[in-house]
CSV table of C-alpha atoms and ligand atoms in Angstrom, one decimal:
chain,number,residue,atom,x,y,z
A,9,MET,CA,143.6,126.7,116.0
A,10,PHE,CA,144.2,125.7,112.0
A,11,ILE,CA,141.6,124.2,109.9
A,12,THR,CA,143.0,124.6,107.0
A,13,GLU,CA,145.8,126.9,105.8
A,14,ASP,CA,143.6,129.8,105.5
A,15,ILE,CA,140.7,129.2,108.1
A,16,LYS,CA,141.4,129.6,111.5
A,17,TYR,CA,139.1,128.8,114.8
A,18,VAL,CA,138.6,131.7,116.5
A,19,GLY,CA,135.8,130.6,118.7
A,20,VAL,CA,135.3,130.4,122.4
A,21,ASN,CA,134.4,127.8,125.2
A,22,ASP,CA,132.0,128.6,128.1
A,23,HIS,CA,131.9,126.9,131.3
A,24,GLN,CA,129.9,130.1,133.0
A,25,VAL,CA,126.7,129.0,131.5
A,26,ASP,CA,124.1,127.0,133.9
A,27,LEU,CA,121.5,126.2,131.2
A,28,PHE,CA,122.1,126.4,127.5
A,29,GLU,CA,119.5,128.4,125.6
A,30,GLY,CA,117.6,128.5,128.9
A,31,GLN,CA,116.7,124.4,129.3
A,32,TYR,CA,119.6,122.5,128.6
A,33,ASP,CA,122.2,121.3,131.3
A,34,VAL,CA,125.5,121.5,129.9
A,35,PRO,CA,127.9,119.8,132.3
A,36,ASN,CA,130.7,120.2,130.2
A,37,GLY,CA,129.7,123.5,129.0
A,38,MET,CA,129.3,125.0,125.5
A,39,ALA,CA,131.4,125.9,122.9
A,40,TYR,CA,130.2,128.9,120.4
A,41,ASN,CA,132.5,128.7,117.1
A,42,SER,CA,133.7,131.4,115.0
A,43,TYR,CA,136.0,131.2,112.2
A,44,VAL,CA,138.1,133.6,110.2
A,45,ILE,CA,139.0,132.8,106.4
A,46,MET,CA,142.3,134.6,105.6
A,47,ASP,CA,142.1,135.8,101.7
A,48,GLU,CA,142.2,138.6,99.5
A,49,LYS,CA,139.2,139.4,101.3
A,50,ILE,CA,139.1,138.4,105.0
A,51,ALA,CA,135.8,137.1,106.2
A,52,VAL,CA,134.6,136.0,109.8
A,53,MET,CA,132.2,133.5,110.3
A,54,ASP,CA,129.8,134.5,113.0
A,55,THR,CA,130.0,136.1,116.3
A,56,VAL,CA,129.7,134.5,119.8
A,57,ASP,CA,127.8,134.5,123.1
A,58,VAL,CA,127.2,138.4,124.7
A,59,ASN,CA,129.5,137.1,127.5
A,60,PHE,CA,132.4,136.2,125.2
A,61,GLY,CA,132.9,139.3,123.0
A,62,LYS,CA,136.5,140.3,124.4
A,63,GLU,CA,138.1,137.3,124.3
A,64,TRP,CA,136.5,136.3,120.6
A,65,LEU,CA,137.6,140.0,119.3
A,66,GLU,CA,141.4,139.0,120.8
A,67,ASN,CA,141.0,135.6,119.2
A,68,ILE,CA,140.4,137.7,115.6
A,69,LYS,CA,143.1,140.1,116.6
A,70,GLU,CA,145.5,137.4,117.0
A,71,VAL,CA,144.8,136.1,113.7
A,72,LEU,CA,144.5,138.9,111.7
A,73,GLY,CA,147.3,141.1,113.1
A,74,ASP,CA,147.0,144.7,111.8
A,75,LYS,CA,144.9,143.3,109.0
A,76,LYS,CA,141.1,144.2,109.0
A,77,PRO,CA,138.2,142.0,108.2
A,78,ASP,CA,136.2,142.8,105.1
A,79,TYR,CA,133.2,140.6,106.1
A,80,LEU,CA,131.1,139.2,108.8
A,81,VAL,CA,129.2,136.4,107.7
A,82,VAL,CA,126.0,135.8,109.9
A,83,GLN,CA,124.6,132.6,109.6
A,84,HIS,CA,122.2,132.1,112.4
A,85,MET,CA,120.8,135.4,114.3
A,86,GLU,CA,120.3,133.2,117.6
A,87,PRO,CA,122.0,135.3,120.2
A,88,ASP,CA,124.4,132.4,120.9
A,89,HIS,CA,126.4,133.7,117.7
A,90,SER,CA,124.7,137.0,116.9
A,91,ALA,CA,125.2,138.7,120.4
A,92,ASN,CA,128.5,140.5,119.3
A,93,ILE,CA,127.7,142.1,115.9
A,94,VAL,CA,127.7,145.4,116.9
A,95,THR,CA,130.6,145.0,119.1
A,96,PHE,CA,132.3,143.4,116.3
A,97,LEU,CA,131.1,146.6,113.9
A,98,GLU,CA,132.6,148.9,116.7
A,99,ALA,CA,135.9,147.2,116.7
A,100,TYR,CA,135.9,146.9,112.5
A,101,PRO,CA,133.5,149.7,111.3
A,102,GLU,CA,134.4,149.0,107.5
A,103,ALA,CA,133.3,145.4,107.4
A,104,ALA,CA,130.6,144.6,105.6
A,105,VAL,CA,127.7,142.4,107.1
A,106,VAL,CA,126.8,139.4,105.0
A,107,GLY,CA,123.3,137.7,105.5
A,108,ASN,CA,120.1,137.1,103.9
A,109,ALA,CA,117.0,139.4,103.8
A,110,LYS,CA,115.5,137.5,106.9
A,111,THR,CA,118.6,138.0,108.8
A,112,PHE,CA,118.9,141.7,108.4
A,113,VAL,CA,115.2,142.2,109.4
A,114,MET,CA,116.1,140.1,112.6
A,115,MET,CA,119.5,141.9,113.3
A,116,GLU,CA,117.3,145.2,113.2
A,117,GLN,CA,114.8,143.4,115.9
A,118,PHE,CA,117.8,142.8,117.9
A,119,PHE,CA,119.9,145.2,117.4
A,120,GLY,CA,118.1,148.3,116.1
A,121,PRO,CA,119.5,149.9,112.7
A,122,ILE,CA,123.0,148.9,111.7
A,123,SER,CA,125.3,151.2,110.4
A,124,ALA,CA,127.3,149.0,108.5
A,125,SER,CA,126.9,148.0,104.7
A,126,LYS,CA,125.0,144.9,104.2
A,127,VAL,CA,125.7,142.5,101.5
A,128,VAL,CA,122.0,140.7,100.9
A,129,VAL,CA,122.5,137.0,99.6
A,130,LYS,CA,120.2,134.9,98.1
A,131,ASP,CA,120.2,131.2,98.1
A,132,GLY,CA,123.1,129.3,96.1
A,133,GLU,CA,124.6,132.8,95.6
A,134,THR,CA,128.5,133.1,96.1
A,135,LEU,CA,130.5,135.4,97.2
A,136,SER,CA,134.2,135.9,96.0
A,137,LEU,CA,137.2,136.2,98.6
A,138,GLY,CA,140.0,135.9,96.2
A,139,LYS,CA,141.0,132.5,96.2
A,140,HIS,CA,138.0,131.3,98.2
A,141,ASN,CA,134.6,131.3,97.0
A,142,LEU,CA,131.6,130.9,99.5
A,143,THR,CA,128.3,129.5,98.7
A,144,PHE,CA,125.5,130.2,100.7
A,145,VAL,CA,122.9,127.6,101.3
A,146,PHE,CA,119.8,128.7,103.0
A,147,ALA,CA,118.8,126.4,105.8
A,148,PRO,CA,115.4,127.5,106.9
A,149,MET,CA,114.3,126.1,110.6
A,150,VAL,CA,117.9,124.5,111.2
A,151,HIS,CA,117.2,125.6,113.3
A,152,TRP,CA,115.4,129.4,113.1
A,153,PRO,CA,113.9,130.5,109.6
A,154,GLU,CA,117.0,133.1,108.5
A,155,VAL,CA,119.5,130.2,109.1
A,156,MET,CA,121.9,129.6,106.1
A,157,VAL,CA,125.0,127.4,105.8
A,158,THR,CA,128.3,128.3,103.8
A,159,TYR,CA,130.3,126.0,101.7
A,160,ASP,CA,133.7,126.6,100.6
A,161,SER,CA,134.4,125.3,97.4
A,162,THR,CA,138.1,125.8,97.6
A,163,ASP,CA,138.9,124.0,101.2
A,164,LYS,CA,136.1,122.0,100.8
A,165,VAL,CA,134.8,123.3,103.9
A,166,LEU,CA,130.9,123.2,105.2
A,167,PHE,CA,130.1,125.8,107.6
A,168,SER,CA,127.0,124.3,108.8
A,169,ALA,CA,125.8,126.5,111.2
A,170,ASP,CA,123.9,124.5,114.5
A,171,GLY,CA,123.7,121.5,112.3
A,172,PHE,CA,126.4,119.0,113.1
A,173,GLY,CA,126.6,121.1,116.9
A,174,LYS,CA,127.1,119.2,120.4
A,175,PHE,CA,127.0,120.3,123.9
A,176,GLY,CA,130.0,120.5,125.4
A,177,ALA,CA,133.0,123.1,125.3
A,178,LEU,CA,136.0,122.0,123.1
A,179,ASP,CA,138.5,121.7,126.1
A,180,VAL,CA,136.7,118.5,127.4
A,181,GLU,CA,137.0,115.6,125.6
A,182,GLU,CA,134.1,113.2,125.4
A,183,ASP,CA,132.1,110.8,122.8
A,184,TRP,CA,130.5,112.8,120.3
A,185,ALA,CA,127.3,111.2,119.7
A,186,CYS,CA,125.9,110.9,123.1
A,187,GLU,CA,126.0,114.8,123.5
A,188,ALA,CA,125.2,115.6,119.8
A,189,ARG,CA,122.1,113.4,120.0
A,190,ARG,CA,120.9,115.1,122.8
A,191,TYR,CA,121.7,118.4,121.3
A,192,TYR,CA,120.0,117.4,117.9
A,193,PHE,CA,116.8,115.9,119.4
A,194,GLY,CA,116.7,119.0,122.0
A,195,ILE,CA,117.2,121.9,119.5
A,196,VAL,CA,116.4,120.8,116.1
A,197,GLY,CA,114.6,117.5,116.7
A,198,LYS,CA,111.2,119.1,115.7
A,199,TYR,CA,112.7,120.0,111.8
A,200,GLY,CA,114.0,116.7,110.5
A,201,LEU,CA,111.8,117.2,106.8
A,202,GLN,CA,114.2,120.5,106.9
A,203,VAL,CA,117.2,118.5,107.9
A,204,GLN,CA,117.0,116.0,105.2
A,205,LYS,CA,116.5,118.8,102.8
A,206,LEU,CA,119.8,120.2,103.8
A,207,LEU,CA,121.2,116.5,103.7
A,208,LYS,CA,120.3,116.4,100.0
A,209,VAL,CA,122.0,119.6,99.1
A,210,ALA,CA,125.0,118.6,101.2
A,211,ALA,CA,125.2,115.0,99.3
A,212,THR,CA,125.7,117.1,96.2
A,213,LEU,CA,128.9,119.1,97.6
A,214,ASP,CA,132.3,117.4,97.9
A,215,ILE,CA,132.8,117.9,101.6
A,216,GLN,CA,136.3,117.3,103.8
A,217,THR,CA,135.6,119.4,106.7
A,218,ILE,CA,132.5,120.4,108.6
A,219,CYS,CA,132.8,123.6,110.6
A,220,PRO,CA,129.6,123.6,113.1
A,221,LEU,CA,129.1,126.4,115.4
A,222,HIS,CA,129.0,124.1,118.4
A,223,GLY,CA,131.4,120.9,119.0
A,224,PRO,CA,134.1,120.1,117.3
A,225,VAL,CA,135.7,120.6,113.8
A,226,LEU,CA,134.6,117.4,112.2
A,227,LYS,CA,137.5,116.6,109.7
A,228,GLU,CA,137.6,112.5,109.7
A,229,ASP,CA,135.2,109.8,108.8
A,230,LEU,CA,132.6,112.4,108.1
A,231,GLY,CA,130.1,109.6,106.6
A,232,TYR,CA,129.6,108.4,110.3
A,233,TYR,CA,128.2,112.0,111.4
A,234,ILE,CA,126.6,112.5,108.0
A,235,ASN,CA,124.7,109.0,108.5
A,236,LYS,CA,123.8,110.0,112.3
A,237,TYR,CA,122.0,112.9,111.3
A,238,ASP,CA,120.2,111.1,108.1
A,239,ILE,CA,118.9,108.4,110.8
A,240,TRP,CA,118.3,111.2,113.5
A,241,SER,CA,116.1,113.7,110.9
A,242,SER,CA,114.0,110.6,109.1
A,243,TYR,CA,113.0,109.7,113.0
A,244,LYS,CA,114.4,106.2,112.3
A,245,PRO,CA,115.3,103.9,115.4
A,246,GLU,CA,119.1,104.3,115.7
A,247,ASP,CA,119.3,101.0,118.0
A,248,LYS,CA,117.0,98.0,118.8
A,249,GLY,CA,116.3,98.4,122.4
A,250,VAL,CA,113.4,99.7,125.1
A,251,LEU,CA,113.3,102.7,127.3
A,252,ILE,CA,111.4,102.2,130.0
A,253,ALA,CA,110.2,105.7,131.6
A,254,TYR,CA,108.6,105.7,134.8
A,255,ALA,CA,107.2,108.2,137.2
A,256,SER,CA,106.6,107.0,140.7
A,257,VAL,CA,105.6,108.4,143.9
A,258,TYR,CA,105.6,105.5,146.5
A,259,GLY,CA,108.2,103.3,144.6
A,260,ASN,CA,105.1,100.9,143.0
A,261,THR,CA,105.2,101.9,139.9
A,262,LYS,CA,109.0,102.0,139.9
A,263,LYS,CA,108.9,98.5,141.4
A,264,ALA,CA,107.0,97.4,138.5
A,265,ALA,CA,109.4,99.5,135.7
A,266,GLU,CA,112.3,97.6,137.3
A,267,LEU,CA,110.8,94.3,136.9
A,268,LEU,CA,109.9,94.6,133.5
A,269,ALA,CA,113.5,96.0,133.0
A,270,GLN,CA,114.8,92.8,134.8
A,271,LYS,CA,112.7,90.5,132.8
A,272,LEU,CA,113.3,92.2,129.4
A,273,GLU,CA,116.8,91.6,130.1
A,274,GLU,CA,116.2,87.9,131.2
A,275,LYS,CA,114.6,87.2,128.1
A,276,GLY,CA,117.6,89.0,126.0
A,277,CYS,CA,116.4,92.3,124.5
A,278,PRO,CA,119.3,93.9,123.0
A,279,LYS,CA,119.8,97.1,124.8
A,280,VAL,CA,117.0,97.9,128.2
A,281,ALA,CA,117.4,101.7,129.3
A,282,ILE,CA,115.6,102.7,132.3
A,283,ALA,CA,114.8,106.3,133.5
A,284,ASP,CA,113.2,107.9,136.8
A,285,LEU,CA,111.7,111.0,134.9
A,286,ALA,CA,111.4,113.1,138.2
A,287,ARG,CA,114.9,112.9,138.8
A,288,GLU,CA,117.0,112.4,135.6
A,289,ASP,CA,117.8,115.1,133.0
A,290,MET,CA,114.5,115.0,130.9
A,291,HIS,CA,116.6,115.4,127.5
A,292,GLU,CA,118.5,112.5,128.0
A,293,CYS,CA,115.5,110.6,128.5
A,294,VAL,CA,114.1,112.3,125.2
A,295,GLU,CA,117.1,111.5,123.2
A,296,ASP,CA,117.1,107.8,124.5
A,297,ALA,CA,113.3,108.0,123.3
A,298,PHE,CA,114.3,108.5,119.7
A,299,ARG,CA,117.2,106.2,120.0
A,300,TYR,CA,115.2,103.3,120.7
A,301,ASP,CA,112.5,101.4,118.2
A,302,ARG,CA,110.5,100.7,122.0
A,303,LEU,CA,109.1,102.5,124.6
A,304,VAL,CA,107.2,101.7,127.7
A,305,LEU,CA,105.6,104.7,129.6
A,306,ALA,CA,104.9,103.6,133.4
A,307,THR,CA,103.1,106.2,135.8
A,308,LEU,CA,100.4,106.8,138.3
A,309,THR,CA,97.3,108.2,137.6
A,310,TYR,CA,97.2,111.8,139.0
A,311,ASN,CA,94.1,113.8,139.3
A,312,ALA,CA,92.6,111.4,136.7
A,313,ASP,CA,95.4,112.6,134.5
A,314,VAL,CA,99.2,111.1,134.4
A,315,PHE,CA,101.9,112.5,136.7
A,316,PRO,CA,103.5,116.0,135.8
A,317,CYS,CA,107.0,114.6,134.8
A,318,MET,CA,105.3,111.9,132.5
A,319,LYS,CA,102.9,114.7,130.9
A,320,THR,CA,105.9,116.9,130.4
A,321,PHE,CA,108.1,113.9,128.7
A,322,ILE,CA,105.3,113.0,126.4
A,323,HIS,CA,104.9,116.6,125.5
A,324,GLU,CA,108.5,117.1,125.0
A,325,LEU,CA,108.2,113.9,122.5
A,326,LEU,CA,105.1,115.1,120.5
A,327,GLU,CA,106.6,118.8,119.9
A,328,ARG,CA,109.6,117.1,118.3
A,329,ASN,CA,107.4,114.5,116.2
A,330,TYR,CA,108.1,111.7,117.9
A,331,GLN,CA,106.9,108.7,115.5
A,332,GLY,CA,107.8,105.5,114.2
A,333,ARG,CA,108.0,103.5,117.4
A,334,THR,CA,106.3,100.7,119.6
A,335,VAL,CA,104.7,102.0,122.8
A,336,GLY,CA,103.7,100.1,125.9
A,337,PHE,CA,102.1,101.2,129.0
A,338,ILE,CA,102.1,100.5,132.7
A,339,GLU,CA,99.7,102.5,134.8
A,340,ASN,CA,98.9,102.7,138.6
A,341,GLY,CA,95.9,103.9,140.0
A,342,SER,CA,94.5,103.0,143.3
A,343,TRP,CA,90.9,103.8,143.1
A,344,ALA,CA,90.3,104.9,139.1
A,345,PRO,CA,93.3,104.0,137.1
A,346,THR,CA,92.9,106.1,133.8
A,347,ALA,CA,96.4,107.0,132.7
A,348,LYS,CA,96.7,104.2,130.1
A,349,ARG,CA,93.7,106.0,128.4
A,350,VAL,CA,95.0,109.6,129.1
A,351,MET,CA,98.4,108.4,127.6
A,352,THR,CA,97.1,106.5,124.5
A,353,ASN,CA,94.8,109.5,123.8
A,354,MET,CA,98.1,111.8,124.0
A,355,PHE,CA,99.5,110.2,120.6
A,356,GLU,CA,96.4,110.0,118.8
A,357,LYS,CA,97.9,112.5,116.6
A,358,SER,CA,101.3,111.2,116.1
A,359,LYS,CA,102.5,109.2,112.9
A,360,ASN,CA,103.1,105.5,112.6
A,361,ILE,CA,102.9,104.9,116.5
A,362,THR,CA,101.9,101.4,117.1
A,363,PHE,CA,100.8,100.4,120.9
A,364,PHE,CA,101.6,96.8,122.3
A,365,GLU,CA,98.6,94.4,122.8
A,366,ASN,CA,99.5,94.1,126.5
A,367,SER,CA,99.6,96.5,129.3
A,368,VAL,CA,99.9,96.5,133.1
A,369,THR,CA,97.4,98.2,135.6
A,370,ILE,CA,98.7,98.1,139.1
A,371,LYS,CA,96.1,98.7,141.6
A,372,SER,CA,98.3,100.2,144.2
A,373,GLY,CA,101.0,97.4,145.0
A,374,VAL,CA,102.8,94.9,142.6
A,375,ASN,CA,100.9,91.7,143.1
A,376,GLU,CA,101.0,88.1,141.2
A,377,THR,CA,98.4,89.4,138.7
A,378,THR,CA,100.6,92.7,138.0
A,379,ILE,CA,103.6,90.2,137.6
A,380,GLU,CA,102.0,87.8,134.9
A,381,ALA,CA,100.7,91.2,133.0
A,382,ILE,CA,104.6,92.1,132.9
A,383,GLU,CA,105.7,88.9,131.7
A,384,LYS,CA,103.2,89.3,128.8
A,385,LEU,CA,104.4,92.4,128.0
A,386,ALA,CA,107.9,91.4,128.5
A,387,ASP,CA,107.1,88.6,126.1
A,388,GLU,CA,105.3,90.7,123.5
A,389,ILE,CA,108.5,93.2,123.6
A,390,VAL,CA,111.1,90.7,123.0
A,391,ALA,CA,108.8,88.8,120.1
A,392,MET,CA,110.2,92.2,118.0
A,393,ASP,CA,113.5,91.3,118.1
A,394,LYS,CA,113.1,87.6,116.5
B,4,FEO,FE1,123.8,127.4,118.3
B,4,FEO,FE2,120.3,128.0,117.2
B,4,FEO,O1,121.7,128.6,118.1
């Protein structure tokens, strides 16, 4: 695949992976992207996952023919991109490895001493390949501390490491935003501040193509993608709407959650999403919590606490710095409902979280009193749209 006349795609699609990074469902697989820049000096940008070394080397060989690469640029040491460094150096022992000081510390931790020559770059430093000049911009914690992105000023290409990536192999057509959002909040969500810093640097560059390490190469309407990243990394809600996330054992809490959803729709709430936390993909739920400006958490009380999947969900939000949203509660408890208090306390260190004044307490089953409380909560939620 040609990215530009000199830049070729040599990545691979993975349809074998069951859980990406040990926890994310990837029903449409995953792509590990890698690129070759052909110039007086030839650079290969990153390697691929451990299971695809042979296919990747064949892709490189197809582009290079009898030529040999001069550099392997390592932008990120996470093994989905670095696992084949040694395999590459066995095939091309004369190539030099380009990274920063932190890259080489991790490289030795993963692989032991590396015999190849090393080019240790500093933030902002440029490496000339001949016609192409590669400038390295450090992007710590997007998504590990050694990460750097690379700007090719000749073809105006930003090699963006994990940034602008998405779940899904490249041979499957699907909407970008949905799986890019789930990927972003799953993997980089905690590091919004660092992504914002990177976007500020990116804004100073003339970028015509973004080459991420996962997902499609982005060439058109780059403002759309950059705007999404700006919204996500600044923790602003992307859309007006409500996610109702519930945990229910015997169906009573579920009934209240569904009743609230129905009332919100009747009252004209612009978007109502509802999720059964025990059964739906947890990271889809996390994605929706960040997407909308309002969240309602509905759970039974369990061991004087909240039901386990609700606890996991709130932890998933907190560890990604969930903030700037309005949160409401539906609790259930047959003898001592304490879930609302527990959940409120869980958010005590979160920035800019407001709670709805109205909440719903179910004592076992939904009755007239509960329905009245749901009505009041629904009115308060939709009042935010006026
Ligand atoms: Fe795709 Fe952070 O590795």
